[in-house]
Short mmCIF file of C-alpha atoms in Angstrom, two decimals:
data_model
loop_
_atom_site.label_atom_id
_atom_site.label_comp_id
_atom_site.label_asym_id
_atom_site.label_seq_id
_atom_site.Cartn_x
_atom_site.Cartn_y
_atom_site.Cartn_z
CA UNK A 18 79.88 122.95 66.76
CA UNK A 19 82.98 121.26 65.11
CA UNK A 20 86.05 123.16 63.49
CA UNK A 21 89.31 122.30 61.95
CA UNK A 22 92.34 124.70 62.30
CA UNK A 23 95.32 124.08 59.92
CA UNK A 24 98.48 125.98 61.32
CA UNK A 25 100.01 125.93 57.83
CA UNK A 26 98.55 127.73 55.41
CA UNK A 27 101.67 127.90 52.29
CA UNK A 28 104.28 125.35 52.54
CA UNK A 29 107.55 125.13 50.61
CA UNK A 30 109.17 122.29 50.14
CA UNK A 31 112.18 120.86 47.84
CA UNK A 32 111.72 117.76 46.15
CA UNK A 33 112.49 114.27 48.63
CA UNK A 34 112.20 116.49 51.69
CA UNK A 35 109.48 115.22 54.55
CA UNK A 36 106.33 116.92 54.91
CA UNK A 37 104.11 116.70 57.60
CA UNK A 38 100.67 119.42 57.53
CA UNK A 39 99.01 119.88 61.10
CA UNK A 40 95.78 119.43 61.49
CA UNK A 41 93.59 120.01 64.77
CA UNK A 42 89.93 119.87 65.09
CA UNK A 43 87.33 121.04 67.90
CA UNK A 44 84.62 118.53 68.29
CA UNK A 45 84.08 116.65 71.84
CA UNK A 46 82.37 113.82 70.66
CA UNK A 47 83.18 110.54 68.07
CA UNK A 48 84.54 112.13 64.60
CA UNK A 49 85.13 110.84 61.39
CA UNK A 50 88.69 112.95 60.08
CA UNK A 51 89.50 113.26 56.23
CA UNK A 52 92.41 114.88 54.32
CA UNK A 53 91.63 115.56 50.62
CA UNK A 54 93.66 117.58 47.70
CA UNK A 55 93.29 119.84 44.92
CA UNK A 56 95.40 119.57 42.51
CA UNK A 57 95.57 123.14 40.12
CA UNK A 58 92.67 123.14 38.25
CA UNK A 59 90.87 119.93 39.65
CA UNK A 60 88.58 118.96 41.87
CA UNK A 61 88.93 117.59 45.74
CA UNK A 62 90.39 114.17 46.08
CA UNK A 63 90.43 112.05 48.78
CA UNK A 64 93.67 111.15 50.60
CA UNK A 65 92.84 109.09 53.05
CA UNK A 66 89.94 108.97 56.01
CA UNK A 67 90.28 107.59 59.83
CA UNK A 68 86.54 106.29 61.07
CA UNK A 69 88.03 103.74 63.41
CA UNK A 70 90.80 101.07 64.71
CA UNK A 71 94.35 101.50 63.82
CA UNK A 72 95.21 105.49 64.36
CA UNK A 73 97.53 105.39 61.84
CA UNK A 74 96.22 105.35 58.45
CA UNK A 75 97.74 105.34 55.66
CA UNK A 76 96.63 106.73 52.43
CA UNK A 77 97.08 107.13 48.43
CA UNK A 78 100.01 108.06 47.05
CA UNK A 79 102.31 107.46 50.40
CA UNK A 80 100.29 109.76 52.20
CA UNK A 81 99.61 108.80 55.92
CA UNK A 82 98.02 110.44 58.79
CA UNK A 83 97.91 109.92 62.39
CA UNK A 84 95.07 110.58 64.90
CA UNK A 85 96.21 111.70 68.32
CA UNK A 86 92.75 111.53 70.11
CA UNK A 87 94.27 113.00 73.11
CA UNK A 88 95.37 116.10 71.24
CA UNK A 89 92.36 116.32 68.56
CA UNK A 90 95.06 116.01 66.15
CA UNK A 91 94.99 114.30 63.02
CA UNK A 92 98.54 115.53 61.15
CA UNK A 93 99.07 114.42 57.61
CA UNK A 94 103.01 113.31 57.00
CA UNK A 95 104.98 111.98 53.65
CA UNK A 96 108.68 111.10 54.35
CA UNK A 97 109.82 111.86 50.93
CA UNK A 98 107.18 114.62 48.31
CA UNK A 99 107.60 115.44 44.86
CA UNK A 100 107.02 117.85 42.85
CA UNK A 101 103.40 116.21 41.52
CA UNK A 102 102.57 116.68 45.52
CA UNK A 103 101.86 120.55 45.03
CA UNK A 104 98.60 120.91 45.49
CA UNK A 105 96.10 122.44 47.93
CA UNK A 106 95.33 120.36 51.10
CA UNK A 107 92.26 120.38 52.98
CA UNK A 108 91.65 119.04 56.49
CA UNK A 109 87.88 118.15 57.22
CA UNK A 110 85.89 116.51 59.96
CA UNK A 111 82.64 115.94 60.64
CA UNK A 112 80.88 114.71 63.78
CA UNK A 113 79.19 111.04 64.01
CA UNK A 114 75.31 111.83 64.91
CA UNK A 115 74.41 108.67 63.54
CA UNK A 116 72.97 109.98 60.09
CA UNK A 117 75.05 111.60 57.64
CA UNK A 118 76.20 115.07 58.64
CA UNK A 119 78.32 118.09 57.08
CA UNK A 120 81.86 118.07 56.97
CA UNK A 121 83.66 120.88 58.29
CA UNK A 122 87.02 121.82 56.29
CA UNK A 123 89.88 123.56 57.32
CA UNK A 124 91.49 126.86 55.51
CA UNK A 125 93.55 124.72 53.66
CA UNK A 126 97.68 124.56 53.16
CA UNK A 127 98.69 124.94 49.80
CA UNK A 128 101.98 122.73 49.27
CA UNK A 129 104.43 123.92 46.56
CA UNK A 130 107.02 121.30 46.00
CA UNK A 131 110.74 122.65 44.05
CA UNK A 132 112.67 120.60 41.88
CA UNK B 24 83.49 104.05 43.34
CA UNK B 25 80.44 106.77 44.12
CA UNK B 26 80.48 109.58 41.49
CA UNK B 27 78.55 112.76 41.22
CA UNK B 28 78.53 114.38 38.09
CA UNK B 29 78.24 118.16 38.39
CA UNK B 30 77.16 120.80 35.57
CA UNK B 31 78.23 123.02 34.33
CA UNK B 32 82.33 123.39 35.01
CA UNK B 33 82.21 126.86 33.86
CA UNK B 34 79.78 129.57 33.45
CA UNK B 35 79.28 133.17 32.83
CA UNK B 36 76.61 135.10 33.25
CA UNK B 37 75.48 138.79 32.92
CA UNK B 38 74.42 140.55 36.12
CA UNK B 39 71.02 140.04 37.39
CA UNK B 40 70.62 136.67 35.03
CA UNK B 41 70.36 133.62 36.78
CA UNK B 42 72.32 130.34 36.88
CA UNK B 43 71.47 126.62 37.63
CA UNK B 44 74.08 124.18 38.49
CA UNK B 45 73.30 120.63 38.33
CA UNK B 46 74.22 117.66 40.69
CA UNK B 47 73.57 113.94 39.58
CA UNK B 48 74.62 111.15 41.74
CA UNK B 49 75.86 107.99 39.57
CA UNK B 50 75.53 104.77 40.78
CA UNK B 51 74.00 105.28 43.88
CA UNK B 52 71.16 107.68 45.57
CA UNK B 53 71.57 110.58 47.41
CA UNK B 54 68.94 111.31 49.48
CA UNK B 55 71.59 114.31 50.78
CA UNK B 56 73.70 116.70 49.34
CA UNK B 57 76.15 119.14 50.35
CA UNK B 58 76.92 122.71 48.76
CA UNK B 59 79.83 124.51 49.37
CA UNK B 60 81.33 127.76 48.18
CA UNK B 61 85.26 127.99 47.61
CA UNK B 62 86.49 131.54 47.68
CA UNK B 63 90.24 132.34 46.52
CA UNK B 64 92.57 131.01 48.96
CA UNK B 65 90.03 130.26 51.56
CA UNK B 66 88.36 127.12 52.63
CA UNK B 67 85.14 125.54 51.31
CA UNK B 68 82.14 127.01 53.24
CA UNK B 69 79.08 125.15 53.18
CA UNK B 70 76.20 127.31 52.27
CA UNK B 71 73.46 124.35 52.88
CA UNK B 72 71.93 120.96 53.15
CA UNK B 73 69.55 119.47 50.52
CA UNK B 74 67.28 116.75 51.18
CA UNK B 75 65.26 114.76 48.98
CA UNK B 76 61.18 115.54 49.25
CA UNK B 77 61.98 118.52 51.94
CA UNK B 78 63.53 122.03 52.31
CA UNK B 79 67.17 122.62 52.42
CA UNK B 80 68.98 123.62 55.64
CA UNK B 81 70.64 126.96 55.28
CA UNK B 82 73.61 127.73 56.86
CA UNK B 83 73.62 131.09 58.68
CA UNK B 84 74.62 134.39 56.53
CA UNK B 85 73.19 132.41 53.31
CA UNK B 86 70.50 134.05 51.40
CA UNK B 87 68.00 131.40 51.08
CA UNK B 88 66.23 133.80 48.00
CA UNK B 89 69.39 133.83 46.43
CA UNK B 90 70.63 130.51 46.75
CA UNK B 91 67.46 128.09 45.56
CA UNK B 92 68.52 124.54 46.13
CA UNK B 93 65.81 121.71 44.92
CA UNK B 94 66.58 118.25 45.55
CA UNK B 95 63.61 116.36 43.57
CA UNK B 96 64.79 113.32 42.96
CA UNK B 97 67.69 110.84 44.72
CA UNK B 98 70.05 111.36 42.54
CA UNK B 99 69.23 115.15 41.58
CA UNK B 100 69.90 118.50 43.42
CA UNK B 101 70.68 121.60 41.46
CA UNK B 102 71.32 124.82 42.89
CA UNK B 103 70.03 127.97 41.26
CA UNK B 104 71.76 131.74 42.14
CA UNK B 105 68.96 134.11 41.65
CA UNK B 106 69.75 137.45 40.34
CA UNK B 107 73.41 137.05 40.31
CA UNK B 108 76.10 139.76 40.89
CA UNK B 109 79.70 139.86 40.71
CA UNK B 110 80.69 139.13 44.10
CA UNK B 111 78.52 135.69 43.74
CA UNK B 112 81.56 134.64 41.22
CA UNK B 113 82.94 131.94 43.16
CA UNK B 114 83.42 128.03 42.60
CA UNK B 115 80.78 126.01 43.57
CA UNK B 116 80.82 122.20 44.74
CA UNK B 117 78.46 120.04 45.66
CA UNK B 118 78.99 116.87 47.64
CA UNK B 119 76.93 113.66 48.98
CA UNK B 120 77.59 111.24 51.26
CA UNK B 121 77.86 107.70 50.28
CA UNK B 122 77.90 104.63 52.70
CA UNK B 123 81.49 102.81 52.61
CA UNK B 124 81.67 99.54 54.65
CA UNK B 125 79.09 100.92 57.01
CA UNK B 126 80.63 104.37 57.17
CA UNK B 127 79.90 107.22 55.37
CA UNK B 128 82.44 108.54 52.68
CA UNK B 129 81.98 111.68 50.72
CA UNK B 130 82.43 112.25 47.12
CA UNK B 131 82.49 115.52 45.57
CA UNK B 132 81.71 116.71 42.17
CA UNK B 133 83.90 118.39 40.06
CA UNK B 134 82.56 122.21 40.66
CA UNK B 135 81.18 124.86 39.02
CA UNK B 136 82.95 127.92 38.52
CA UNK B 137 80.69 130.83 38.13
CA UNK B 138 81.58 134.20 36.49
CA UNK B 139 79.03 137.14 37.00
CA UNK B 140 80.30 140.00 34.77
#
């Protein structure tokens, strides 16, 4: 069975600094990898999603991610946050059977971002 | 892009009463949906798996009496909690997965949150 460990669960950041969220997931086969947020008192979002090619993907609002197959890694990064980035982050995976499958999340990392 | 509308946003309800929530795909069919749970400063769990013209999948520790989950049509699933109680206050959100240039996407819906007092 797949799971998704995030290392950081509350993350404090001032405004312009770099962020970068680990993300690591347990699955031995092909994977699909997601990062969505929360913003307070919305629903998930989607960031951005790896299924294939370039490991480096690059999402909305200058969110990117990068998949380290080798280390089942998939660690999202922003060189510069702001204050709109505090949110609630969720790592998820699922596993590619071929027909659509459940997505496994992660405990989240909730992001608060000082002015 | 995909949506899936999701009723209601809020709801209480008085012990032992129970409470459908509603999910409509928009725009496209979903022959699956997801349902998940989000407790306080945890992670979504999925509770279970509906399918269109079968039963749901349940995952383990969920109370399939409890938790009634109908998928009737492709672009309905509701899920009903059955005699509710005040530790079944929780958000709820359902999900389905929607082909994206041969891949499959997820969009969510905007979630329930459920108050049992």
């Amino acid at each position: 069975a797949q799971s998704v460990s995030q290392h950081n669960h509350h993350v404090i950041l001032s405004e312009a600094a770099s962020l970068e969220l680990g993300c690591n997931y347990s699955y031995g086969g092909t994977v699909n990898l997601f990062w969505y947020v929360q913003y307070p008192g919305q629903h998930l979002q989607l960031l951005l999603k790896y299924f294939s090619g370039d490991p480096l993907v690059k999402g909305i609002k200058g969110f990117e991610a990068e998949f380290i197959k080798s280390k089942f890694s998939f660690n999202l990064r922003k060189p510069s946050v702001q204050w709109s980035d505090t949110a609630e982050y969720f790592c998820a995976v699922n596993a590619l059977t071929g027909t659509a499958s459940k997505l496994t999340f992660g405990t989240g990392t909730r992001l608060q971002v000082t002015l | 892009g995909a949506v899936v509308s999701q009723h209601p946003s809020r709801v209480i309800c008085k012990s032992g009463t129970s409470v459908k929530i509603e999910c409509r795909s928009l725009d496209f069919q979903a022959t699956t949906m997801f349902w998940y749970r989000q407790f306080p400063k945890k992670s979504l769990m999925l509770m279970a798996t509906s399918n269109e013209g079968s039963k749901a999948t349940y995952e383990q520790g969920v109370e399939k009496d409890k938790f009634l989950i109908n998928h009737a049509s492709l672009t309905l699933s509701t899920l009903t909690v059955t005699s509710a109680h005040p530790e079944d206050s929780s958000f709820y959100i359902c999900s389905a997965p929607d082909r994206d240039r041969g891949n499959y996407g997820y969009t969510f819906g905007s979630g329930t949150r459920l108050t049992v007092v």
